[in-house]
C-alpha positions as a Python dict, from the first residue, in 0.01 Angstrom:
ca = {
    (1, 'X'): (0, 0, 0),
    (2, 'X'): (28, 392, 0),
    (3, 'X'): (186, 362, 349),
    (4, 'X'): (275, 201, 660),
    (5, 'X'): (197, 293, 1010),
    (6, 'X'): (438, 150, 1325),
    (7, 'X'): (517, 199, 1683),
    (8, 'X'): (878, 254, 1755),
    (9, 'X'): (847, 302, 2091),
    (10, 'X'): (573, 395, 2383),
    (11, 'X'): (382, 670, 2178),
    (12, 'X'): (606, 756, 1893),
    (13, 'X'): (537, 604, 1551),
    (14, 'X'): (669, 596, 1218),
    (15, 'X'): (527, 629, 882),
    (16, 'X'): (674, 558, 586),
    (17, 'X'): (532, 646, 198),
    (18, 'X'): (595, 425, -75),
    (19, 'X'): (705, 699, -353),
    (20, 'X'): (619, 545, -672),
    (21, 'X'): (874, 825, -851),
    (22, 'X'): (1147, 751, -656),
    (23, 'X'): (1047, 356, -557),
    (24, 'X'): (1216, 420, -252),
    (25, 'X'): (957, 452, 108),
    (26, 'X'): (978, 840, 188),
    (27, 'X'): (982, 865, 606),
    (28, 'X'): (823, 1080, 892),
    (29, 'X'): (768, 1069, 1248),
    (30, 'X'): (495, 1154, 1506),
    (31, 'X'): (581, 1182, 1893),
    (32, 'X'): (231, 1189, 2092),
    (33, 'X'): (221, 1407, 2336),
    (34, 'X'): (-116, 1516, 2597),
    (35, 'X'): (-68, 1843, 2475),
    (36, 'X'): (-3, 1785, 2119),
    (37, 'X'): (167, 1594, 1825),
    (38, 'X'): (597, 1655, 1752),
    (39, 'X'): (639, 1593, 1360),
    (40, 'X'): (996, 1489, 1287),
    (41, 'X'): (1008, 1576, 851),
    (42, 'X'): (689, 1592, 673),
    (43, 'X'): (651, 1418, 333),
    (44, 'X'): (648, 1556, -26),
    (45, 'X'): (336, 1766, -67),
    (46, 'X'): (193, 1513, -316),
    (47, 'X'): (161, 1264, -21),
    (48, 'X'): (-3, 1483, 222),
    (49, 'X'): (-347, 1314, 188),
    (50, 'X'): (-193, 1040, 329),
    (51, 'X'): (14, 1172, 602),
    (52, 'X'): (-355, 1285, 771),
    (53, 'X'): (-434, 948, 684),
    (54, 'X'): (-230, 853, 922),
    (55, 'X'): (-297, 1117, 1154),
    (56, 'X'): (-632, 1049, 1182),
    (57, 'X'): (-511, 617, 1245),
    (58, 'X'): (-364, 730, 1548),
    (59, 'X'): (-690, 940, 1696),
    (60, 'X'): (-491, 1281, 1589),
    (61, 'X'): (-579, 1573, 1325),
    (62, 'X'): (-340, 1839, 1170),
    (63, 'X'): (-438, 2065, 1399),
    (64, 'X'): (-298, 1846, 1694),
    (65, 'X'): (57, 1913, 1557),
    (66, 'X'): (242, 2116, 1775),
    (67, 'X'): (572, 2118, 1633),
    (68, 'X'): (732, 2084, 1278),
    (69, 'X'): (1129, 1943, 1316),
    (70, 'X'): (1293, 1916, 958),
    (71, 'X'): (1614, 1693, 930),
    (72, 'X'): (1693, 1860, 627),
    (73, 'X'): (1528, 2059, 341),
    (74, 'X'): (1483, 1837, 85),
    (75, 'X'): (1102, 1825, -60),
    (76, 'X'): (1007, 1482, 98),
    (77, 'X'): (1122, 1621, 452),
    (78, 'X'): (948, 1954, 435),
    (79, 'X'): (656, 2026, 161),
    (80, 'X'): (371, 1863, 438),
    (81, 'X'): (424, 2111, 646),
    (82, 'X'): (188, 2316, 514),
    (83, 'X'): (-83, 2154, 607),
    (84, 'X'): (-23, 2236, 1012),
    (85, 'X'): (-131, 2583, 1048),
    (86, 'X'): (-125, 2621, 1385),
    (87, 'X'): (249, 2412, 1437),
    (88, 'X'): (594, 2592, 1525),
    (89, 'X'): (836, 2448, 1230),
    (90, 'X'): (1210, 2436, 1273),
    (91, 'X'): (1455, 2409, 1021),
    (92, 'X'): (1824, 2551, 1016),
    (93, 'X'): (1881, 2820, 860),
    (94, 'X'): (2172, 2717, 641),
    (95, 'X'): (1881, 2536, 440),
    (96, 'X'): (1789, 2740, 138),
    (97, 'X'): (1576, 3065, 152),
    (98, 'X'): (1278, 2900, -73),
    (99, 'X'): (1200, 2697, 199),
    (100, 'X'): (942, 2892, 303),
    (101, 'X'): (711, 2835, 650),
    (102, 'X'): (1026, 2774, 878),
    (103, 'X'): (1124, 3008, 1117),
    (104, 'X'): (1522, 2954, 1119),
    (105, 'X'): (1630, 2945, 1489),
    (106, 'X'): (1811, 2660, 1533),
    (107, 'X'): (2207, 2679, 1603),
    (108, 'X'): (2439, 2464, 1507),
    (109, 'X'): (2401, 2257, 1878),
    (110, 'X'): (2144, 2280, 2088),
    (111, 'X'): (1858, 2183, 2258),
    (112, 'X'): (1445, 2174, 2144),
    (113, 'X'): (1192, 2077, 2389),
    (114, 'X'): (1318, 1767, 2490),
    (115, 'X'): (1550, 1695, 2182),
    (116, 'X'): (1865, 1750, 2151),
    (117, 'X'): (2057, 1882, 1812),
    (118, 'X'): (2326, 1880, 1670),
    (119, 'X'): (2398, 2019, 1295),
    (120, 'X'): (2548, 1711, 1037),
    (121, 'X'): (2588, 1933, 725),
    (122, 'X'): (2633, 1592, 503),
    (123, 'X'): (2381, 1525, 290),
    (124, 'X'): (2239, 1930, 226),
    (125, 'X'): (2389, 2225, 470),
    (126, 'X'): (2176, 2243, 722),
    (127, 'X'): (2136, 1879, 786),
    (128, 'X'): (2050, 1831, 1146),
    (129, 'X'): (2053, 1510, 1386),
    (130, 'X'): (1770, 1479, 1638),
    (131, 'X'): (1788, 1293, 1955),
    (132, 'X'): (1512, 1243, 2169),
    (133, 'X'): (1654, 1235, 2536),
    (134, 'X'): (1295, 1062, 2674),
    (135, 'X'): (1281, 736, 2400),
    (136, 'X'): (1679, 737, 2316),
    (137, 'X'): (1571, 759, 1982),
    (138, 'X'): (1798, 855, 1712),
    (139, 'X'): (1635, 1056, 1382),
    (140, 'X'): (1964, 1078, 1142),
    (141, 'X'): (1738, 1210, 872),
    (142, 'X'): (1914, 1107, 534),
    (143, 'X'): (2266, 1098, 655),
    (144, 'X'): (2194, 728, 741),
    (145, 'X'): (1940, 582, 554),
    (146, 'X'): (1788, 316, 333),
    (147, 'X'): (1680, 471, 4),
    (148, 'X'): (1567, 257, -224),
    (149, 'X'): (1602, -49, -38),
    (150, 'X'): (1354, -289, 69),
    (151, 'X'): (1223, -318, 409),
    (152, 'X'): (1400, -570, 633),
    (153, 'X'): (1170, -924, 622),
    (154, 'X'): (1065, -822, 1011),
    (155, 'X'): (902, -526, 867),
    (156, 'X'): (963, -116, 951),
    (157, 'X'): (1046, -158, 1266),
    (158, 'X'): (1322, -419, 1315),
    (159, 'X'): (1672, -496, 1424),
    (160, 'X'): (1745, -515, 1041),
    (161, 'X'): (2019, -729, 1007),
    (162, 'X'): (2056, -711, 656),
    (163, 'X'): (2010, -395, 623),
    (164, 'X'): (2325, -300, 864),
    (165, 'X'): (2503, -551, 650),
    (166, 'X'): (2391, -356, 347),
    (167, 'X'): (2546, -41, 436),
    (168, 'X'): (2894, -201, 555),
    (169, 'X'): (2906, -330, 244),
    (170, 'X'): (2834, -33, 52),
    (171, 'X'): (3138, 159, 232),
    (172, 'X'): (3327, -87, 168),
    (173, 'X'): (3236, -120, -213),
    (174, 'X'): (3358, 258, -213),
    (175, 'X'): (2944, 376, -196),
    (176, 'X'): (3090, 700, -58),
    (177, 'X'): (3314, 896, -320),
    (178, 'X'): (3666, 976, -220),
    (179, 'X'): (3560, 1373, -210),
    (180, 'X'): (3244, 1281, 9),
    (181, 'X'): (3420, 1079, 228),
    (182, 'X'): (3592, 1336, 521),
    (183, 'X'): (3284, 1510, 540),
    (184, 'X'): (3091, 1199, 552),
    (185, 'X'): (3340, 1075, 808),
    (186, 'X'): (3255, 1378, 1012),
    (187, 'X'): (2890, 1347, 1040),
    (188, 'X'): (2879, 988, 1098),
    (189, 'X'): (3039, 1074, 1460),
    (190, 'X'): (2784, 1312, 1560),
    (191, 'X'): (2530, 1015, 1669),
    (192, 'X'): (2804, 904, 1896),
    (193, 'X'): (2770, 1190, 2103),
    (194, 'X'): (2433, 1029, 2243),
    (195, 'X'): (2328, 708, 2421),
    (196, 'X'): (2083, 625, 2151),
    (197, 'X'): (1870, 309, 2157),
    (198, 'X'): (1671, 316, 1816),
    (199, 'X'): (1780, 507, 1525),
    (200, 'X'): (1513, 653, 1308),
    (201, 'X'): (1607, 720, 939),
    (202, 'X'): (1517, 934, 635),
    (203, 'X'): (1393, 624, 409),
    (204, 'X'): (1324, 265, 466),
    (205, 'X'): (1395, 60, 821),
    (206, 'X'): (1413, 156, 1171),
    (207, 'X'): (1691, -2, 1339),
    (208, 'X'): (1648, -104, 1690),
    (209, 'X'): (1921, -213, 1906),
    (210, 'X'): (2340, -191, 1942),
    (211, 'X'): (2291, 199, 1738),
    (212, 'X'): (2626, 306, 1863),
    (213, 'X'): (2793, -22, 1798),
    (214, 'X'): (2654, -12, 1441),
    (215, 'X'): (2747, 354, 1393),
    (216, 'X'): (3094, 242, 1536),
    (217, 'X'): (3129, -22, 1267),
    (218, 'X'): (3040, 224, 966),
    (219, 'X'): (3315, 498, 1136),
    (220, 'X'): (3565, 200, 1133),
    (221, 'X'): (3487, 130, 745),
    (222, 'X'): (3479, 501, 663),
    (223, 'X'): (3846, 548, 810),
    (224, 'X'): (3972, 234, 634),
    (225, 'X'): (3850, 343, 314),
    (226, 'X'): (3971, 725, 367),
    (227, 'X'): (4316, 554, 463),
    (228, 'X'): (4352, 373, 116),
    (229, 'X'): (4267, 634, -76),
    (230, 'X'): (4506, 881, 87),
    (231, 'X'): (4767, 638, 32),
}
């Protein structure tokens, strides 16, 4: 299958491309709106056929997309963009100049439409974390996500279990290098700062349910293994 379509919640959805290149499913986001379509990340450009695909699954066409929010600058969160002509596109501007489309506006905090933002920096510069004050949804971009891993048995959408497990476990197999880890440390607080209900990652599962206590547990890990290195 070339990709997966899924509610998260009321009328947002996520969609999520298997990249053959990478073998790892490649994520985006549409929030439906009466007056138009909110893109959170857009695909590499070589899976653009598909993301109308999708598009079209839900009743919508590129032209219904409103606005363009990138997580990060990376070519699987940005190069669809170009398909939506007619869309505002956000990305920060301490992503690289090639980027080209994006009008660079956002601060470092802040607020857009009805998200709220706050800049990570982990993962590229101008990695942002989007919350969606409405849904209490979460979109961490690649700071927490699921590369290369297999979808949770319940599918895109699920409490994910295993996959939660996965990424204890990977902290505490020392996943995160020693130099990575303050700065890692410091972005994995951000999401803390919101009430979040469903957290909506750069690759692989959507995690529903007990965010913050999951983000909690990771931030625990992160300062035990930061703690035995620096001893």
């Amino acid at each position: 299958m070339d990709f997966l379509v899924d509610k998260v919640k009321d009328s947002i959805y996520a969609i999520a491309f298997w990249d053959t290149e990478w073998k790892s499913y490649n994520n985006c986001y549409f929030v439906l709106e009466e007056d138009g379509v909110i893109m959170i990340d857009s695909c590499k450009e070589e899976h653009s056929k598909y993301l109308l695909q999708a598009l079209h699954h839900l009743g919508k066409t590129a032209d219904d997309v409103k606005l363009v929010l990138a997580t990060h600058g990376h070519e699987d969160h940005v190069e669809g963009a170009q398909m939506f002509k007619h869309a505002k596109k956000l990305i920060h501007p301490k992503e690289g100049e090639e980027i080209r489309g994006f009008d660079r506006e956002l601060s470092d905090q802040g607020v857009a439409g009805e998200f709220d933002y706050m800049l990570a920096g982990y993962h590229s510069p101008g990695s942002v974390i989007y919350y969606h004050r409405p849904s209490r949804i979460l979109f961490t971009g690649d700071l927490l996500c699921f590369f290369g891993d297999p979808l949770s048995k319940e599918g895109l959408v699920s409490e994910g279990k295993e996959l939660r497990q996965a990424w204890v476990d990977y902290l505490k197999g020392g996943g995160v290098s020693t130099s990575d880890l303050p700065g890692f440390l410091e972005a994995l607080k951000i999401p803390l700062h919101f009430q979040s209900e469903i957290m909506c990652t750069g690759h692989g599962g959507v995690l529903v349910g007990e965010v913050n206590g999951f983000i909690e547990e990771l931030v625990s890990e992160a300062e035990n293994q930061l703690n035995v290195e620096t001893k």
